[in-house]
Coordinates of C-alpha atoms and ligand atoms in Angstrom, one line a residue:
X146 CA -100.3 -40.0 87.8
X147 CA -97.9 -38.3 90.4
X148 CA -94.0 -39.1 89.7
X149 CA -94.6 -41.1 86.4
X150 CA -91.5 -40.2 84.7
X151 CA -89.8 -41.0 87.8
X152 CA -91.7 -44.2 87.8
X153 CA -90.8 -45.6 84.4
X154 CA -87.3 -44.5 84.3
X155 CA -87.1 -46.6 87.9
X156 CA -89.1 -49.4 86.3
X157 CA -87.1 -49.0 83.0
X158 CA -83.8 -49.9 84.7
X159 CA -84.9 -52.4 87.1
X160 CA -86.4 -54.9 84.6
X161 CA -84.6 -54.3 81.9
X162 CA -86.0 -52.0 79.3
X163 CA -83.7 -49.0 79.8
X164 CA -80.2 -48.1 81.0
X165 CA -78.0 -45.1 80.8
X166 CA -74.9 -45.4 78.6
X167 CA -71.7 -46.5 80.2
X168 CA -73.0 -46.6 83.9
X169 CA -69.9 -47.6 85.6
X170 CA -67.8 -44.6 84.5
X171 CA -70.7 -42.3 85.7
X172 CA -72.7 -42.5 82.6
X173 CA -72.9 -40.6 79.1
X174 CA -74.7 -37.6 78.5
X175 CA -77.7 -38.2 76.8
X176 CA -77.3 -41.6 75.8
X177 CA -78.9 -45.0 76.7
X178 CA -78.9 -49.1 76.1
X179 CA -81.9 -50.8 75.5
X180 CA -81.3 -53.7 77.5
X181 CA -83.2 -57.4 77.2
X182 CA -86.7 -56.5 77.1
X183 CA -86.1 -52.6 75.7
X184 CA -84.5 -54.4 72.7
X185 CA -88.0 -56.6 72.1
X186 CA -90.2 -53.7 72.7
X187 CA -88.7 -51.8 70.4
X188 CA -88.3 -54.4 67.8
X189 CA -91.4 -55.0 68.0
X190 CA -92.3 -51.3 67.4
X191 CA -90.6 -51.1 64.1
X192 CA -92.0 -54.3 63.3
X193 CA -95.7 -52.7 63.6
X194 CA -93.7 -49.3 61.7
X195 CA -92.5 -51.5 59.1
X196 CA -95.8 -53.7 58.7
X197 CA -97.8 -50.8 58.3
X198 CA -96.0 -48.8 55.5
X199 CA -94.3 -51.6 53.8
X200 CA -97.1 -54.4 53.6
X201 CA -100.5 -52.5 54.5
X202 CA -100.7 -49.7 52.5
X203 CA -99.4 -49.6 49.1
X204 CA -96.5 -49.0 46.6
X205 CA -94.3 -48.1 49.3
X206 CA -90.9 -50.1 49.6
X207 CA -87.5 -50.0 52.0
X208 CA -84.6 -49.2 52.2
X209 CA -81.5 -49.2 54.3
X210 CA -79.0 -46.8 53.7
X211 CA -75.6 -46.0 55.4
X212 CA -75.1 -43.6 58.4
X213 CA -72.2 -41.4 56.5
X214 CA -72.7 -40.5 53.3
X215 CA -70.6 -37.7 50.8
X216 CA -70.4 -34.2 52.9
X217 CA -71.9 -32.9 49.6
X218 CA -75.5 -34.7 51.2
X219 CA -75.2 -32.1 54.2
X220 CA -74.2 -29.0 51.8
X221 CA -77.2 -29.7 49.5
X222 CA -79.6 -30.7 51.9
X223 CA -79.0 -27.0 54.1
X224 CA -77.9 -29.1 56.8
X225 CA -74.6 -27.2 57.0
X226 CA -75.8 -23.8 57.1
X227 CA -78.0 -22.1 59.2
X228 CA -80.6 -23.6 58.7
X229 CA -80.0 -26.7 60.7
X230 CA -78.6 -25.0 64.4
X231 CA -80.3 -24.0 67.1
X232 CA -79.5 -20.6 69.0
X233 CA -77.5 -20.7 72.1
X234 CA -76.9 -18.7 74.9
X235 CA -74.2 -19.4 77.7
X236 CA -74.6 -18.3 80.9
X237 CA -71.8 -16.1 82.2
X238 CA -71.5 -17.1 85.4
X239 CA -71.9 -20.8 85.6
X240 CA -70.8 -21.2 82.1
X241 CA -73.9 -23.8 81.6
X242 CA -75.4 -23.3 77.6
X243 CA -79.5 -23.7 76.6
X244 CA -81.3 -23.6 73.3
X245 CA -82.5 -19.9 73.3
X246 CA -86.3 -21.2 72.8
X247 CA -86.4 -23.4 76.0
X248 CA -85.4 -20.8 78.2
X249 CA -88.6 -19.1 80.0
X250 CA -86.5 -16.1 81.2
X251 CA -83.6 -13.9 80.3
X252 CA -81.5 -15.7 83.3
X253 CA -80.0 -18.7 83.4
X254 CA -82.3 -21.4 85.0
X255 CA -79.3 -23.1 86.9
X256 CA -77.8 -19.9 88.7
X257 CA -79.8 -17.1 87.5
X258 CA -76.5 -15.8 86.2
X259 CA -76.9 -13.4 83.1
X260 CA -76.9 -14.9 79.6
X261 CA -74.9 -14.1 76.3
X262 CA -76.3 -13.1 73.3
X263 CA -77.6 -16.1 71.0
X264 CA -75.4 -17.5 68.9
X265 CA -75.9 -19.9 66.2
X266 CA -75.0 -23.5 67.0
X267 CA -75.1 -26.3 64.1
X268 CA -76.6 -29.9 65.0
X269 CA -74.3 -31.9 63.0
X270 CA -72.0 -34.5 64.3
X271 CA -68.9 -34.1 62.7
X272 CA -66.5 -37.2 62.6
X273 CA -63.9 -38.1 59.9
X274 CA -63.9 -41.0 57.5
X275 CA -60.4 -42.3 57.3
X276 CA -57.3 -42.1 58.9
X277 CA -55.9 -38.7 58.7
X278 CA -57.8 -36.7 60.8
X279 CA -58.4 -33.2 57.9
X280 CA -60.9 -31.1 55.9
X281 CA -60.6 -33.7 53.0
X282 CA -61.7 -36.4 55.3
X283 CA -64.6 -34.5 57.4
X284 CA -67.8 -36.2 57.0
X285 CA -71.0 -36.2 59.7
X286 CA -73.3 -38.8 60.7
X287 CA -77.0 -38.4 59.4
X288 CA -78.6 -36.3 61.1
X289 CA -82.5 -37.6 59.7
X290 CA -82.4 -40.9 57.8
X291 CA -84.2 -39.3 54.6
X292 CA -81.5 -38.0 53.0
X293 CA -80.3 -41.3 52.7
X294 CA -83.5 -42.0 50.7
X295 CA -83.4 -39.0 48.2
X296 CA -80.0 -40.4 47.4
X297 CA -81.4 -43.6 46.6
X298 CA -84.4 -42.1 44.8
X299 CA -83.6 -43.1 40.8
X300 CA -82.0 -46.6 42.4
X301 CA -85.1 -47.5 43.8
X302 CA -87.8 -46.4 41.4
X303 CA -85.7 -47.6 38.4
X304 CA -85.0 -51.3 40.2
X305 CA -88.0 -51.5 41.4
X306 CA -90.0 -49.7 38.3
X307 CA -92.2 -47.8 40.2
X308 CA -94.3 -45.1 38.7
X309 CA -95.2 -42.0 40.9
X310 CA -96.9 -41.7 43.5
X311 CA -94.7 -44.3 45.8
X312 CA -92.9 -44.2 49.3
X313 CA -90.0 -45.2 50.3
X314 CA -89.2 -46.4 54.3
X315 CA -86.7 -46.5 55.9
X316 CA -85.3 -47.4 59.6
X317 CA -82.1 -46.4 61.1
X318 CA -80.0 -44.4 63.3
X319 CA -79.8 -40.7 63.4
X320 CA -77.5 -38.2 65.2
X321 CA -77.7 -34.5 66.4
X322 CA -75.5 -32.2 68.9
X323 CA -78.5 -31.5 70.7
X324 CA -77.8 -28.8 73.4
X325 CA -79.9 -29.9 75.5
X326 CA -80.9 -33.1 75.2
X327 CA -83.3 -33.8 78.2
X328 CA -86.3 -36.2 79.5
X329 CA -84.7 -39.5 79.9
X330 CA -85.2 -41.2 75.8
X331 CA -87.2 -38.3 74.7
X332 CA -84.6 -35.7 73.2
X333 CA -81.0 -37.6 73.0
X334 CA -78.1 -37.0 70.5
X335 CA -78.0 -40.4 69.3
X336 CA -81.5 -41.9 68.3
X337 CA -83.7 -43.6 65.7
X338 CA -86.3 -42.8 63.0
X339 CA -88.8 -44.3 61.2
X340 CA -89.2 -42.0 58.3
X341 CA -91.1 -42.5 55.0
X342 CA -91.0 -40.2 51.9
X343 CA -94.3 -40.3 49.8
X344 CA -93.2 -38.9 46.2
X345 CA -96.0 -37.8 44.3
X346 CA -97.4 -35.0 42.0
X347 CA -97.0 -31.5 42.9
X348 CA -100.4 -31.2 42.2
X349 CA -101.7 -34.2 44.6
X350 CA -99.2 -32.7 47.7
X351 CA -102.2 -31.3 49.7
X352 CA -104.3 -33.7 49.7
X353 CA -101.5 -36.6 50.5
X354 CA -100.5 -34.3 53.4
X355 CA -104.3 -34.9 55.2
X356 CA -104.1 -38.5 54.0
X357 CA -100.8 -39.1 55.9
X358 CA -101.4 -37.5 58.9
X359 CA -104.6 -39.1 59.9
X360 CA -102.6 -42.2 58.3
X361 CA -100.4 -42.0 61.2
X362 CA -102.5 -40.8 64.2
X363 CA -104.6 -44.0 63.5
X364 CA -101.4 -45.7 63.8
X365 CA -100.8 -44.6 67.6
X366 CA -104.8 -45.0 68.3
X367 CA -104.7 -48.7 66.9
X368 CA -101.5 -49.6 69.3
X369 CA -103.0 -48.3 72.3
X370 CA -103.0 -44.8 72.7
X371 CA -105.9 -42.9 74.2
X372 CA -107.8 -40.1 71.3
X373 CA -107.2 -37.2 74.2
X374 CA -103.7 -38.3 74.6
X375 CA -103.1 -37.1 71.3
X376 CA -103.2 -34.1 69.7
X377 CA -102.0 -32.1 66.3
X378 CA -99.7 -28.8 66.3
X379 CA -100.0 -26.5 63.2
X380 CA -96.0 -25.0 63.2
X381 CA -96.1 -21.1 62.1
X382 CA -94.8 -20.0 59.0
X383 CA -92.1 -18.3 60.6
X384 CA -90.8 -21.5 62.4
X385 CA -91.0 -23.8 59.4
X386 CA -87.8 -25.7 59.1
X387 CA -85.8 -25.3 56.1
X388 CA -87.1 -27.7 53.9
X389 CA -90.7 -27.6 54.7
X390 CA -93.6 -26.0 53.2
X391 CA -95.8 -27.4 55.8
X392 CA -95.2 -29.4 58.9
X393 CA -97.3 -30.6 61.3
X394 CA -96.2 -32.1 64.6
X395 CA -98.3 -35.0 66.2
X396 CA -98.3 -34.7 69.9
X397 CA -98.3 -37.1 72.7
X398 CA -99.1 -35.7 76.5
X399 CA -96.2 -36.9 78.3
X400 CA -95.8 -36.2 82.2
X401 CA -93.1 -33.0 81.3
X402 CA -96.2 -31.6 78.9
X403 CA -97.8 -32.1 75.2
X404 CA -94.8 -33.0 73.1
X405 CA -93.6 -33.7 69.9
X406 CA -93.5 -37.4 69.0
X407 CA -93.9 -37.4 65.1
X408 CA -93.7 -34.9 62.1
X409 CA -95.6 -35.0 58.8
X410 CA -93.8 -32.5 56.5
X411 CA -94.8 -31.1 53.1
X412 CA -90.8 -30.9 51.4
X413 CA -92.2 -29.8 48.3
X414 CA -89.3 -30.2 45.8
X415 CA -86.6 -28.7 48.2
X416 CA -84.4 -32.3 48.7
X417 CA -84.7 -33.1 44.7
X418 CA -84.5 -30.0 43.2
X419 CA -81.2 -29.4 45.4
X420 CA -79.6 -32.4 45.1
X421 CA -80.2 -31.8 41.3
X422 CA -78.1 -28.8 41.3
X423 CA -75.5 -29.6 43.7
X424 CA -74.7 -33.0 41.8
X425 CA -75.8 -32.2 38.2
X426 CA -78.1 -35.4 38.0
X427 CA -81.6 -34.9 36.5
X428 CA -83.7 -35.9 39.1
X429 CA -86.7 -35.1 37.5
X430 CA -89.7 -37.4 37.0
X431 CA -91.0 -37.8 33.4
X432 CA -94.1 -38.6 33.7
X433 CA -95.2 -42.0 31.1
X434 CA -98.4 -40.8 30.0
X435 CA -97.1 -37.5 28.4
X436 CA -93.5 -38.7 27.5
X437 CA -91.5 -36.4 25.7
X438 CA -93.2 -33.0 26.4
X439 CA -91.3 -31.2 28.9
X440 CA -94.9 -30.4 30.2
X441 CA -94.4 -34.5 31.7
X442 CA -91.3 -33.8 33.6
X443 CA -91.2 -32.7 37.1
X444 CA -89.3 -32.6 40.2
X445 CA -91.8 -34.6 42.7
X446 CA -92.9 -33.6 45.9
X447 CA -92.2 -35.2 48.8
X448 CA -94.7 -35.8 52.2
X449 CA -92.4 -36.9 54.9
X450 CA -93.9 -39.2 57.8
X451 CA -91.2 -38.8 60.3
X452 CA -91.3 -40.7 63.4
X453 CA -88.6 -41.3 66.4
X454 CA -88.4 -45.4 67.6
X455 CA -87.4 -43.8 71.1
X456 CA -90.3 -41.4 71.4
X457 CA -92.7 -43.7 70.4
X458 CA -91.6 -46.7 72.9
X459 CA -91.8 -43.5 75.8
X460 CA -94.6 -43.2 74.7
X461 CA -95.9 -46.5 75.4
X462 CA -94.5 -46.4 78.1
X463 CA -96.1 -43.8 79.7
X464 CA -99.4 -44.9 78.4
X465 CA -99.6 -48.6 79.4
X466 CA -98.1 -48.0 83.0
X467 CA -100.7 -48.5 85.8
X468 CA -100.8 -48.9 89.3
X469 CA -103.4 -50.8 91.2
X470 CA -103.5 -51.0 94.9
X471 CA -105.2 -53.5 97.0
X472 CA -104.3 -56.8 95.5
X473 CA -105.3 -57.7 91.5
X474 CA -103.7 -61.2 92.0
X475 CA -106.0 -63.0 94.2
X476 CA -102.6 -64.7 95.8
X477 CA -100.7 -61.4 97.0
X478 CA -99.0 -61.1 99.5
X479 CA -100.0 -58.0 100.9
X480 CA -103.5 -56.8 99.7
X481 CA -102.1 -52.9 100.1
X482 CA -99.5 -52.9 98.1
X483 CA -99.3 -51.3 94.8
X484 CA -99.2 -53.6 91.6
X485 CA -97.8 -52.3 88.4
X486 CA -99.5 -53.3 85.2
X487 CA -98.0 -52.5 81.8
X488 CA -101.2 -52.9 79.6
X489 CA -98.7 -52.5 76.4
X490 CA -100.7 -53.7 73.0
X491 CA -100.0 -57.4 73.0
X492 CA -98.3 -56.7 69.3
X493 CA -95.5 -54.8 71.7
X494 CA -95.3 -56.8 74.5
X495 CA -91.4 -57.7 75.0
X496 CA -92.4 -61.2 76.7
X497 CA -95.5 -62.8 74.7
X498 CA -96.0 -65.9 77.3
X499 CA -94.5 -66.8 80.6
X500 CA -94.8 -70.7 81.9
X501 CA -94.8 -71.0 85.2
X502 CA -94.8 -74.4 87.6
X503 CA -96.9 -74.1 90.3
X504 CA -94.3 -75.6 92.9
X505 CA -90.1 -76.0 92.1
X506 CA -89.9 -79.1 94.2
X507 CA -91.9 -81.2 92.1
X508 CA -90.0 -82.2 89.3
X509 CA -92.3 -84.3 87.7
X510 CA -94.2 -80.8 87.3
X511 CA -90.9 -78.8 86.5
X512 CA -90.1 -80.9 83.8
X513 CA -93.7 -80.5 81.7
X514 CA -93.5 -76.8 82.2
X515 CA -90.2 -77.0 80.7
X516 CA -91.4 -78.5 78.0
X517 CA -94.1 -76.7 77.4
X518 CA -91.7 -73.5 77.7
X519 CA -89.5 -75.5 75.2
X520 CA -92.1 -76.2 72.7
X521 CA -93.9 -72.3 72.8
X522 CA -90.5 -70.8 72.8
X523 CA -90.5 -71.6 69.3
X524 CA -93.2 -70.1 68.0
X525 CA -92.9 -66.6 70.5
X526 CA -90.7 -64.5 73.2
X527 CA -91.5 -66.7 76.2
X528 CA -90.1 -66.8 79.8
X529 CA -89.9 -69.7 82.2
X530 CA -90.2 -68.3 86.1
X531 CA -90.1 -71.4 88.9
X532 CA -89.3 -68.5 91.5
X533 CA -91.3 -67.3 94.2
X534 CA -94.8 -67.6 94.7
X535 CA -97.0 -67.7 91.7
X536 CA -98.8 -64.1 92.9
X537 CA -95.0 -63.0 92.7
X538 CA -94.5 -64.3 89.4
X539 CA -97.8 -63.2 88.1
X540 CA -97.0 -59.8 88.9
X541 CA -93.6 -60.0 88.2
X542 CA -94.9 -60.5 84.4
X543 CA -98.1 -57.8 85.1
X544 CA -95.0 -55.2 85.2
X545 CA -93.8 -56.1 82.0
X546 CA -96.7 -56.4 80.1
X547 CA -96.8 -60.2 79.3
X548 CA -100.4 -60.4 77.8
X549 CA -100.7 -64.4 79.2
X550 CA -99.1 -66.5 82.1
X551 CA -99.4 -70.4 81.8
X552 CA -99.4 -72.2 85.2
X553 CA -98.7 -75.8 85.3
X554 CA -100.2 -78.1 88.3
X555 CA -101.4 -80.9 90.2
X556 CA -104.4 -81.3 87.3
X557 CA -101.9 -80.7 84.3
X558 CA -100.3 -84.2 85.1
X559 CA -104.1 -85.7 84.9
X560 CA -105.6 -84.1 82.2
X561 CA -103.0 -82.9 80.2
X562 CA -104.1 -79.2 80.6
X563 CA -103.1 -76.1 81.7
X564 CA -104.2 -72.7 83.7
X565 CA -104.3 -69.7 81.0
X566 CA -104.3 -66.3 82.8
X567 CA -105.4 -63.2 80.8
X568 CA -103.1 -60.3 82.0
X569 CA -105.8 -57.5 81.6
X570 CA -109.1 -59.7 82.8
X571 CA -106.8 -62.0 84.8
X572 CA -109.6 -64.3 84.2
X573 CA -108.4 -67.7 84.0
X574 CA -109.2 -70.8 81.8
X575 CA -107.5 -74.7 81.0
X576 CA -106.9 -75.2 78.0
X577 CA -105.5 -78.3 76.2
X578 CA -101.8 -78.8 75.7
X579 CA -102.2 -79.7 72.5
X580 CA -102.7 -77.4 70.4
X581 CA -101.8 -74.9 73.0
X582 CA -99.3 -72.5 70.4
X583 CA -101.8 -72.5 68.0
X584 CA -104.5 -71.1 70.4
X585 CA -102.3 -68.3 71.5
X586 CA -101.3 -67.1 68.5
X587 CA -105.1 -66.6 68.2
X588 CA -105.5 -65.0 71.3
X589 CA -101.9 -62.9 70.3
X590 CA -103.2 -62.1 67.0
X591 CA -107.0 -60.8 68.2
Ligands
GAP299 N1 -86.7 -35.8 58.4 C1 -87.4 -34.9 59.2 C2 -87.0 -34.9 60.6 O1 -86.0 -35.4 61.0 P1 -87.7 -33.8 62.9 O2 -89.0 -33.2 63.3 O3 -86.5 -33.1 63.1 O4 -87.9 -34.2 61.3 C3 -88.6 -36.3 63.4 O5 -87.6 -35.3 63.6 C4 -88.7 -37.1 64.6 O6 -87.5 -37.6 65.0 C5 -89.2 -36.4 65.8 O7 -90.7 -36.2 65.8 C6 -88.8 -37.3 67.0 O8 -89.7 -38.3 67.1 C7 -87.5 -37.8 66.4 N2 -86.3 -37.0 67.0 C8 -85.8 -35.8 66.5 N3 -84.8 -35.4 67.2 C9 -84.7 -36.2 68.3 C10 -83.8 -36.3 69.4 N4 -82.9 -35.4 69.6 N5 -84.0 -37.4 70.3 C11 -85.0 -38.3 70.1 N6 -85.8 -38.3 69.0 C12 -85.7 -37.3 68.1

């Protein structure tokens, strides 16, 4: 579709799903608010995260660990060296600095001014927990939320007595200097992850590394996402990040090009084995069924499922937004003009039901939408709308993805029912107001 990043970012702000950090002083680089229905879409996103990993598959728990942690984390992890910065080159004319590996030329793509040589630039954000402002207090906020994890490893498996394999999730904040952070929510300093570390036998790793990947393509498929919308990206040898033995990066087609939106890493025993040495803990796994040989003990592998919140709610964005000209309520106004329809997975839709009185000026029909809206509102996100004509209000909810409208009328005062509209048939049906919650959750649920 022509202009679709355009499109949801102008669709984001003006209902309510995205807006760009502290607007009135001219906005923040590279940071945004989720505003009232954001907030519920992406709840609802690390609901279906947390669901999945937590309650459908097995032996994996969560976790929530802080944003700062001990310095030491960052020194073990390789965080603080090279291995975590990008290359940068400055141009010397307009003074404006890019990640060496976007650049398509050897000029700078503001000014075609000439370039610097690269130079190494670390991703950490560096803050300082305490009051005096030195080296003694310098810590960074996490820069991926699994670290937090491998520091928790021996809490969790001995609380929790779990016996390799196992996961741990985890959801939470994460934060990088990004150079150039770009593409309205896709690459920002300040964003969230939903990562998962599957520790298991060295032995096993391979094999869990297929298993987890198709794991988490299904994932996308079953929320919505077309097969040839995603794809799979081997990364080189040579490009490997530090800790990985393997990654691969699951892809999503995006209106700037096929990007990343999740990583499935092989760690091997890089995170355990380091934090091992740096802290003099045995992290080790003794295995139970050969205790006592050192033949049992082993530091285990880890395959990483590493997924960003933001991406993923762009990313449903960009696949549920449709435009349909010509008039899909039967009431429009004008039969030319475009209608937006956000055909989000009714698991993500911010607003689950909207209840809306046919006419304002009839109060003894305000009052049983209002209670209708009182007694749903309960039981799911719901939104009562007396405003404007009801082909307005329908397609007022079309653009946010509200799976089902509920219109109450002349008949509802006679037969206790109500009109049901199905936001992707737009067929229509009474049902019964008793019972009504129940038979939605059905419908929610399906
Ligand atoms: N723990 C491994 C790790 O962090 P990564 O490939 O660097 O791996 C994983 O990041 C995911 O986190 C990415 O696929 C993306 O969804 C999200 N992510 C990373 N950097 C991001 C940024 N600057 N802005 C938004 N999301 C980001």
């Amino acid at each position: 579709m022509e202009n679709l990043m355009e499109k949801i970012i102008s669709l984001s702000k003006r209902r309510g799903f995205v807006f760009q950090s502290s607007e009135i002083y001219g906005g923040f680089s590279s940071c945004y608010d989720y505003g009232p229905l954001g907030v519920e879409l992406k709840n609802n996103i690390k609901k279906a995260w947390w669901s999945e990993m937590t309650r459908f598959h097995e032996g994996i728990v969560g976790l929530d660990a802080s944003i700062l942690m001990s310095p030491k984390v960052w020194e073990a992890s390789g965080h603080l060296t090279a291995g975590f910065a990008d290359e940068l080159v400055e141009c010397k004319k307009c003074h404006h600095r890019f990640k060496k590996d976007l650049l398509e030329k050897n000029k700078c793509s503001d000014c075609g001014g000439d370039l610097t040589v690269p130079k190494k630039f670390n991703l950490m954000m560096k803050t300082f927990a305490g009051p005096v402002e030195d080296e003694a207090t310098v810590t960074y906020l996490r820069a991926e939320t699994c670290q937090g994890i491998y520091m928790n490893f021996l809490n969790v498996m001995q609380s929790m007595r779990l016996k390799i394999p196992f996961g741990i999730a985890q959801i939470g904040k994460a934060f990088r200097n990004e150079i150039t952070p770009k593409d309205f929510i896709f690459r920002t300093r300040e964003f969230e992850q939903m990562e998962m570390q599957w520790f298991c036998n060295p032995k096993d790793a391979d094999k869990l590394f297929e298993y987890w990947l198709k794991e988490r393509i299904n994932w996308y498929l079953k929320l919505g996402i077309k097969k040839e919308n995603i794809r799979v990206k081997e990364t080189p040898k040579k490009e490997l990040a530090h800790y990985a033995k393997r990654a691969v990066d699951i892809e999503y087609k995006f209106p700037f090009g096929w990007k990343e939106i999740e990583g499935v890493h092989n760690r091997g025993d890089w995170d355990l084995s380091n934090h091992a040495k740096h802290s003099g803990q045995n992290l080790k796994y003794e295995d139970p069924s050969s205790a006592g040989a050192s033949a049992g003990k082993y530091y285990p592998y880890i395959i990483e499922t590493s997924a960003g919140v933001d991406r993923s709610l762009f990313t449903f964005l960009c696949e549920s937004y449709q435009e349909v000209r010509g008039g899909r309520t039967e009431t429009t106004e004008s039969a030319k003009e475009i209608e937006v329809v956000l055909k989000l997975h009714k698991s993500l839709a911010p607003i689950k039901v909207a209840v809306l009185p046919l006419v304002k000026n009839k109060p003894e029909i305000t009052k049983k939408a209002q209670d209708i809206y009182s007694t749903l509102k309960i039981h799911f996100v719901c939104q009562y709308d007396e405003v404007g004509s009801i082909g307005r209000r329908y397609r007022r909810q079309d653009e946010v993805a509200t799976p089902y409208c509920i219109t109450v009328d002349f008949d509802t005062l006679e037969k206790d029912d109500v009109t049901l509209r199905d936001r992707d048939t737009m067929k229509q049906e009474r049902v019964e107001i008793k019972g009504l919650a129940d038979y939605l959750k059905a419908k929610l649920e399906k």
